[in-house]
Short mmCIF file of C-alpha atoms in Angstrom, two decimals:
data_model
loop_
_atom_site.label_atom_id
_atom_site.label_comp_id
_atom_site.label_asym_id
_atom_site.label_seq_id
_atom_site.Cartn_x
_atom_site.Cartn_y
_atom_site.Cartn_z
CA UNK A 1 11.85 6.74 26.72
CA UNK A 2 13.86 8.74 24.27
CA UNK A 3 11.87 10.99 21.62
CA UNK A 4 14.46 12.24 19.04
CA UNK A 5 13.14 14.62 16.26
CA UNK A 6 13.31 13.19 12.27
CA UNK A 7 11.01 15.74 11.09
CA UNK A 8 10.35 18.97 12.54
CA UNK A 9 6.56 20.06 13.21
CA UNK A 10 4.66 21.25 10.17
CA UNK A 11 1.56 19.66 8.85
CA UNK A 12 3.32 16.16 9.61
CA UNK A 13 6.07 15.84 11.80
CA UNK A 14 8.11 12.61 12.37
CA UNK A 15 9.57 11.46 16.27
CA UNK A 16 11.98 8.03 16.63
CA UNK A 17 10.48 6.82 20.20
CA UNK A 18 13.01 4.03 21.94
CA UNK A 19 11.54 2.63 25.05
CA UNK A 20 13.97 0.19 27.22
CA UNK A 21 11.00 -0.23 29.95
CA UNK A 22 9.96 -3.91 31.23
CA UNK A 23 7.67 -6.12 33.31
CA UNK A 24 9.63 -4.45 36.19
CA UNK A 25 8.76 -0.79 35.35
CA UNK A 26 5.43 0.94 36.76
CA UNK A 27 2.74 1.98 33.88
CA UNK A 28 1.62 5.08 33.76
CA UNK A 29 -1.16 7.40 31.97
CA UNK A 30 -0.25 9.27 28.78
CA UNK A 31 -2.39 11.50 26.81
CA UNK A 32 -2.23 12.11 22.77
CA UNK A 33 -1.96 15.69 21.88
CA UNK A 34 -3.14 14.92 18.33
CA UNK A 35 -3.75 12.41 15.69
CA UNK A 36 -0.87 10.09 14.87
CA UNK A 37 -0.20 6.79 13.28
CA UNK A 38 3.13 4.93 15.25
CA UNK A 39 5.05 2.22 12.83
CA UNK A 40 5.86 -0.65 15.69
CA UNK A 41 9.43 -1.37 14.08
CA UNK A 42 11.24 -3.27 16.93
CA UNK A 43 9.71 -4.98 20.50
CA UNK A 44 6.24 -5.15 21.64
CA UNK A 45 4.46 -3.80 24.50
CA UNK A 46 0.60 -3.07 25.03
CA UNK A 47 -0.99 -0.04 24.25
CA UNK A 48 -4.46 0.12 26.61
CA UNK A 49 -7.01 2.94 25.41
CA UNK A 50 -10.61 3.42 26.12
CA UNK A 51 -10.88 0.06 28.02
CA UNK A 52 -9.34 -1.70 25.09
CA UNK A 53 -6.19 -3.95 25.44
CA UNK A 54 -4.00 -4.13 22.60
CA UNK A 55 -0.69 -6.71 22.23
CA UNK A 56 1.61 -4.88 19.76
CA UNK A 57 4.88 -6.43 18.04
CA UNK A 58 7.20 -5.65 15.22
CA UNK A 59 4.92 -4.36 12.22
CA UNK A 60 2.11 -3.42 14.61
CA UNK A 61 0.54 0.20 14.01
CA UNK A 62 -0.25 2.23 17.29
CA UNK A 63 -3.28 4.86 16.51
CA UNK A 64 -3.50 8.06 17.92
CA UNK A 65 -6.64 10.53 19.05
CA UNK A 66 -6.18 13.96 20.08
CA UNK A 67 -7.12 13.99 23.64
CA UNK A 68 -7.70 10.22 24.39
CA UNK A 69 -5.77 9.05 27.49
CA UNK A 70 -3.45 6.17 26.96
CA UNK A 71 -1.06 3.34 29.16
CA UNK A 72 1.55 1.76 27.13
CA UNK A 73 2.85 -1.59 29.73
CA UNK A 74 5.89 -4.07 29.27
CA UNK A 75 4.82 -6.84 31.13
CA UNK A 76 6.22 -9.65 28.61
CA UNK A 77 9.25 -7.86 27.04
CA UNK A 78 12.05 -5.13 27.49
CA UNK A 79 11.73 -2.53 25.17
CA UNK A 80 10.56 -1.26 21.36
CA UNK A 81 11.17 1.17 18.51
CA UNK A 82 8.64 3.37 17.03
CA UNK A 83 8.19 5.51 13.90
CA UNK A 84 5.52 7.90 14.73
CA UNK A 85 3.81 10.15 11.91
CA UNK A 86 1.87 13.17 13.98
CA UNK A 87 -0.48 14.57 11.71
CA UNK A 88 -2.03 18.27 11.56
CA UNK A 89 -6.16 18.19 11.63
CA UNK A 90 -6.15 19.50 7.85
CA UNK A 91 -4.03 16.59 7.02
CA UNK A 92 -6.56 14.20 8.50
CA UNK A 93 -9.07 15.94 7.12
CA UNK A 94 -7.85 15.73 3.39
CA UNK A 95 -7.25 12.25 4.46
CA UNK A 96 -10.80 11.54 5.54
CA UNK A 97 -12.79 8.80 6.81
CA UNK A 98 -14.89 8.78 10.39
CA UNK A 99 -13.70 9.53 13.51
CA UNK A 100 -13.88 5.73 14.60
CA UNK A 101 -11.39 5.08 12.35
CA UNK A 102 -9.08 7.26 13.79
CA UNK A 103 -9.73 5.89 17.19
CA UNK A 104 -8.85 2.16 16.28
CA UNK A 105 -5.88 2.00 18.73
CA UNK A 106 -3.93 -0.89 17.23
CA UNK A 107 -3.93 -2.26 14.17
CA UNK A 108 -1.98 -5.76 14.09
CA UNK A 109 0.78 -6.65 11.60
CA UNK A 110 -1.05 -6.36 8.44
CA UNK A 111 1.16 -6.72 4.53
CA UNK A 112 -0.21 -3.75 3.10
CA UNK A 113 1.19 -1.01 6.06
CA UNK A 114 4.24 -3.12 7.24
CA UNK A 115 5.45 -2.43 3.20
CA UNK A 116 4.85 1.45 3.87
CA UNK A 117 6.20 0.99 7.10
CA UNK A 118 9.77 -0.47 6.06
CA UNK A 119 9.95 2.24 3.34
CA UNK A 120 9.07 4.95 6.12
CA UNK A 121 12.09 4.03 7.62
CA UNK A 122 14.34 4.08 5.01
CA UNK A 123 13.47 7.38 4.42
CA UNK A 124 14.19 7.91 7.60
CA UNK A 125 17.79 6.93 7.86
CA UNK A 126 18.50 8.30 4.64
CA UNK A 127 18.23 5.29 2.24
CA UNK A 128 14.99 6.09 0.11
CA UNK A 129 14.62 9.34 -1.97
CA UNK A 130 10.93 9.77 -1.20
CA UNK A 131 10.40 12.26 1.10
CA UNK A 132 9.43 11.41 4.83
CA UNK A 133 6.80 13.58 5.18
CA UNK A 134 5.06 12.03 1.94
CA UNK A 135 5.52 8.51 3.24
CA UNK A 136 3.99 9.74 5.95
CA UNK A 137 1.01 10.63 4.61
CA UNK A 138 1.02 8.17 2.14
CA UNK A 139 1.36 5.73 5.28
CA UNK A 140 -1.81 7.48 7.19
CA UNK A 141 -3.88 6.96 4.07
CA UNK A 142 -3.14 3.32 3.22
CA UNK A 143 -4.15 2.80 7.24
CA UNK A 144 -7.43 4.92 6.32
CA UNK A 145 -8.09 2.60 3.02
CA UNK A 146 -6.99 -0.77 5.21
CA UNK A 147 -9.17 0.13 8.57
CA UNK A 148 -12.35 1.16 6.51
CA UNK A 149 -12.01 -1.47 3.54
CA UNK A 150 -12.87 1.89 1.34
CA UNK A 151 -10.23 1.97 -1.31
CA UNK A 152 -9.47 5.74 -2.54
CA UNK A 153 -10.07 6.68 -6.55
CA UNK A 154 -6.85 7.76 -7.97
CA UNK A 155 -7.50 11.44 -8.36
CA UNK A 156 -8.51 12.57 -11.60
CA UNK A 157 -5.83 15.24 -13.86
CA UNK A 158 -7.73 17.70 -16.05
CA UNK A 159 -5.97 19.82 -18.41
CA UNK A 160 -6.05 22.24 -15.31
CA UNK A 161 -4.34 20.09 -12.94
CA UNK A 162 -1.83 18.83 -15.61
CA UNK A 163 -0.73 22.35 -15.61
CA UNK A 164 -0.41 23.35 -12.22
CA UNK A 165 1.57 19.69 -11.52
CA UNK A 166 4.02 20.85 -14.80
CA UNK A 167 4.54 24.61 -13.69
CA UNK A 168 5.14 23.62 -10.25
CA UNK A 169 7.35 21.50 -10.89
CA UNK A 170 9.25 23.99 -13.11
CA UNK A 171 8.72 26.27 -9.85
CA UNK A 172 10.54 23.38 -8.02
CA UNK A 173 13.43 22.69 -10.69
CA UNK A 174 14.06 26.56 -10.54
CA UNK A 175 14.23 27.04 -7.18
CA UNK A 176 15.72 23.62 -6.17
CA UNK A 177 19.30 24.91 -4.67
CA UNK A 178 16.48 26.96 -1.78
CA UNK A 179 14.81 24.67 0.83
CA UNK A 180 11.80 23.62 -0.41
CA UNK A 181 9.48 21.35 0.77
CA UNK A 182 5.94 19.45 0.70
CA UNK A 183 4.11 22.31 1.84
CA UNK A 184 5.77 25.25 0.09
CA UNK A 185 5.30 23.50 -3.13
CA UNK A 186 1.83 22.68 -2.55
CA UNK A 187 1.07 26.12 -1.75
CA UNK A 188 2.73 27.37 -4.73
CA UNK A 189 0.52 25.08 -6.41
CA UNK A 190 -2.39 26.07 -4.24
CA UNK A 191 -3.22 22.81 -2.89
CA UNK A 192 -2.97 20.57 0.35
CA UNK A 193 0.14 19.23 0.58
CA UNK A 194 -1.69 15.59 0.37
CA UNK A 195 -3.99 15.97 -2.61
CA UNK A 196 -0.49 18.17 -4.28
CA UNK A 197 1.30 14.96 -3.31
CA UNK A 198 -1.18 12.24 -5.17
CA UNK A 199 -1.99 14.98 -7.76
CA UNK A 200 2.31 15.66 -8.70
CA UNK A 201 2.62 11.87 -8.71
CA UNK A 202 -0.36 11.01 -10.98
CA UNK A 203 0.69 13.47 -13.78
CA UNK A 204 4.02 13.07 -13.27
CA UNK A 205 5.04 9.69 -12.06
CA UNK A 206 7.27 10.94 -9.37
CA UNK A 207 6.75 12.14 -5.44
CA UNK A 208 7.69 15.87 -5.49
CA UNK A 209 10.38 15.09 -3.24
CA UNK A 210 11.77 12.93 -5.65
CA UNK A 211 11.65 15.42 -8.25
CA UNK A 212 13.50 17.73 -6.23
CA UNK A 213 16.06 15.83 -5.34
CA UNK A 214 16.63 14.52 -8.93
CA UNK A 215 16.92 18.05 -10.07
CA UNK A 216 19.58 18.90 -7.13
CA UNK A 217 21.66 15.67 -8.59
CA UNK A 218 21.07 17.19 -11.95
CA UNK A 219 22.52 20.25 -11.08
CA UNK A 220 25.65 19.07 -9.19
CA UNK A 221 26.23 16.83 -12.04
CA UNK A 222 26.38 20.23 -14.76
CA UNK A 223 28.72 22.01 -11.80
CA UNK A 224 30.98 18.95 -11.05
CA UNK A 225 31.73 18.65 -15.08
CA UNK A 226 31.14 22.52 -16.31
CA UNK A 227 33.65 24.13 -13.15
CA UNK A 228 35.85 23.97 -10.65
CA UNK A 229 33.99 24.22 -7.31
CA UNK A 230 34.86 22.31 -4.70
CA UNK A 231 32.58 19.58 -4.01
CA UNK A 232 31.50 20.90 -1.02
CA UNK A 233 30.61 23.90 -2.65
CA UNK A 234 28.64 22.15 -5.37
CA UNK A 235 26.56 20.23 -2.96
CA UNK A 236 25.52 23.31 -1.01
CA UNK A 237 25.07 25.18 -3.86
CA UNK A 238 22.74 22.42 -5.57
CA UNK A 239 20.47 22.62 -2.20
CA UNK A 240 21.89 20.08 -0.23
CA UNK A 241 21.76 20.63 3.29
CA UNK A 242 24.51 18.17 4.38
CA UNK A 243 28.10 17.24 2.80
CA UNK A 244 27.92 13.70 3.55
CA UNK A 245 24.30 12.99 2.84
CA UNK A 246 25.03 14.87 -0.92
CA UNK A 247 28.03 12.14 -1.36
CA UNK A 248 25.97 9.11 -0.49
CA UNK A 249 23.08 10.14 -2.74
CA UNK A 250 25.40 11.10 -5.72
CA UNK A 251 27.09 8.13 -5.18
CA UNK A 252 23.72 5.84 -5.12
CA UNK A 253 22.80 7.90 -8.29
CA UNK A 254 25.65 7.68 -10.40
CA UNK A 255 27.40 5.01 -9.43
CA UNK A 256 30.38 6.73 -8.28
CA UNK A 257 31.80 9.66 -5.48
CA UNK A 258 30.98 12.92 -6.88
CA UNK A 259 35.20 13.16 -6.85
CA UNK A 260 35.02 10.39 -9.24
CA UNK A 261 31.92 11.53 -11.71
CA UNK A 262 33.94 14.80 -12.17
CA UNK A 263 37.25 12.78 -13.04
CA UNK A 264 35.50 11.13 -15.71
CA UNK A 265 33.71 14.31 -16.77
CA UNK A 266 37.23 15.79 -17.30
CA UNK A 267 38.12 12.21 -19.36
CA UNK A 268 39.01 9.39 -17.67
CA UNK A 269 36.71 7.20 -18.87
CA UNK A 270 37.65 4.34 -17.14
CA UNK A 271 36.43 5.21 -13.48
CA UNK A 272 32.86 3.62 -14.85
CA UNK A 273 34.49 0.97 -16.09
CA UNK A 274 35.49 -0.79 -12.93
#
């Protein structure tokens, strides 16, 4: 089993699990530190908890309790991939809902998660521009609505919360070439980083991660056609993190390589014309 790291612990933290065990390979127990919800994206094994036997394939959602003891077996096929969302206690407290629901242990392939579950992963490698930790959550509290057949009221924006989503955000634009993330802009806004999530989005019509990485494009777009940096200047400077990872999301943005967008800034009109 290999456990690599997508999103470092904070109230959410994201692990890519690859198992290559089979009918051949022993079973043994496992115990959940905390509460998680695991996206089944490739394989199938069974997951046995609490004298339940579940069969989980491709779209399948694995369930996790803090302290409940677990067996995960391979006795019909080699291997599967998992994207596992573990979850602080205040997130699944914001979340809600009774403990039962948290100790479903496998949910089968159901439309409305494997949707949030394909998206997760595109954040993951880098091909979505919503943020992985709000998928995340976003992913825990569809699973929440699904397993309890309680649908959540859109939260309701008062003048108050209209301005704390608009200054934030300003807060954001302003400080957008710093790291900044889920949880430091909910606390600026002094919320939960899930209510701050459905609140930003409901007055504003955009995740906050998407918001911050449209400013970041916005400002490397003003430095690629107002100076002379170098692009790799310009994409650290905006508040990217990573050279290559600036290039492909310019490039998704605008069309063209950041290289090329400042051509045409300078004239050369025809670079958008191909």
């Amino acid at each position: 089993m290999s456990a690599t790291k997508v999103l470092m612990p904070g109230s959410i933290s994201v692990v890519d699990y690859r198992c290559s065990d089979g009918p051949a390979d022993a079973p043994f127990v496992e115990l959940h530190g905390g509460f998680s919800v695991s996206y089944v994206r490739k394989g199938s094994f069974g997951y046995r908890i609490r004298g339940q036997a579940f069969e989980l394939i491709a779209g399948s959602v694995l369930v996790g309790h803090p302290g409940d003891e677990y067996m995960c077996t391979h006795d019909h096929f080699r291997g599967d991939e998992c994207l596992a969302f573990h979850l602080a206690p205040e997130v699944v407290e914001a979340i809600g809902d009774r403990t039962e629901v948290w100790r479903t242990g496998g949910v089968p392939p159901l439309p409305e998660l494997m949707v949030l579950g394909e998206l997760a992963q595109a954040a993951a490698e880098g091909r979505s521009d919503i943020g992985l930790d709000e998928i995340g959550m976003l992913f825990a509290a569809r699973f929440v609505e699904v397993v309890s057949g309680r649908k959540r009221s859109a939260p309701q924006a008062g003048e108050r919360d209209r301005r704390r989503a608009v200054e934030t955000a300003l807060w954001m634009d302003a400080n957008s070439h710093q790291p900044v993330n889920l949880e430091s802009a909910a606390a600026e806004a002094g919320l939960s980083s899930f209510h701050f999530l459905r609140l930003f989005a409901k007055v504003l019509g955009v995740t906050p991660h998407q918001y911050l990485l449209r400013s970041r494009l916005r400002h490397a777009a003003r430095m690629l056609a107002d100076d002379a940096r170098s692009v790799t200047d310009v994409a650290y400077d905006a508040g990217f993190a990573d050279l290559s990872n600036f290039v492909r999301t310019f490039h998704r943005a605008a069309g063209v390589s950041p290289r090329s967008f400042r051509q045409a800034a300078k004239g050369d009109r025809k670079i958008f014309q191909d």
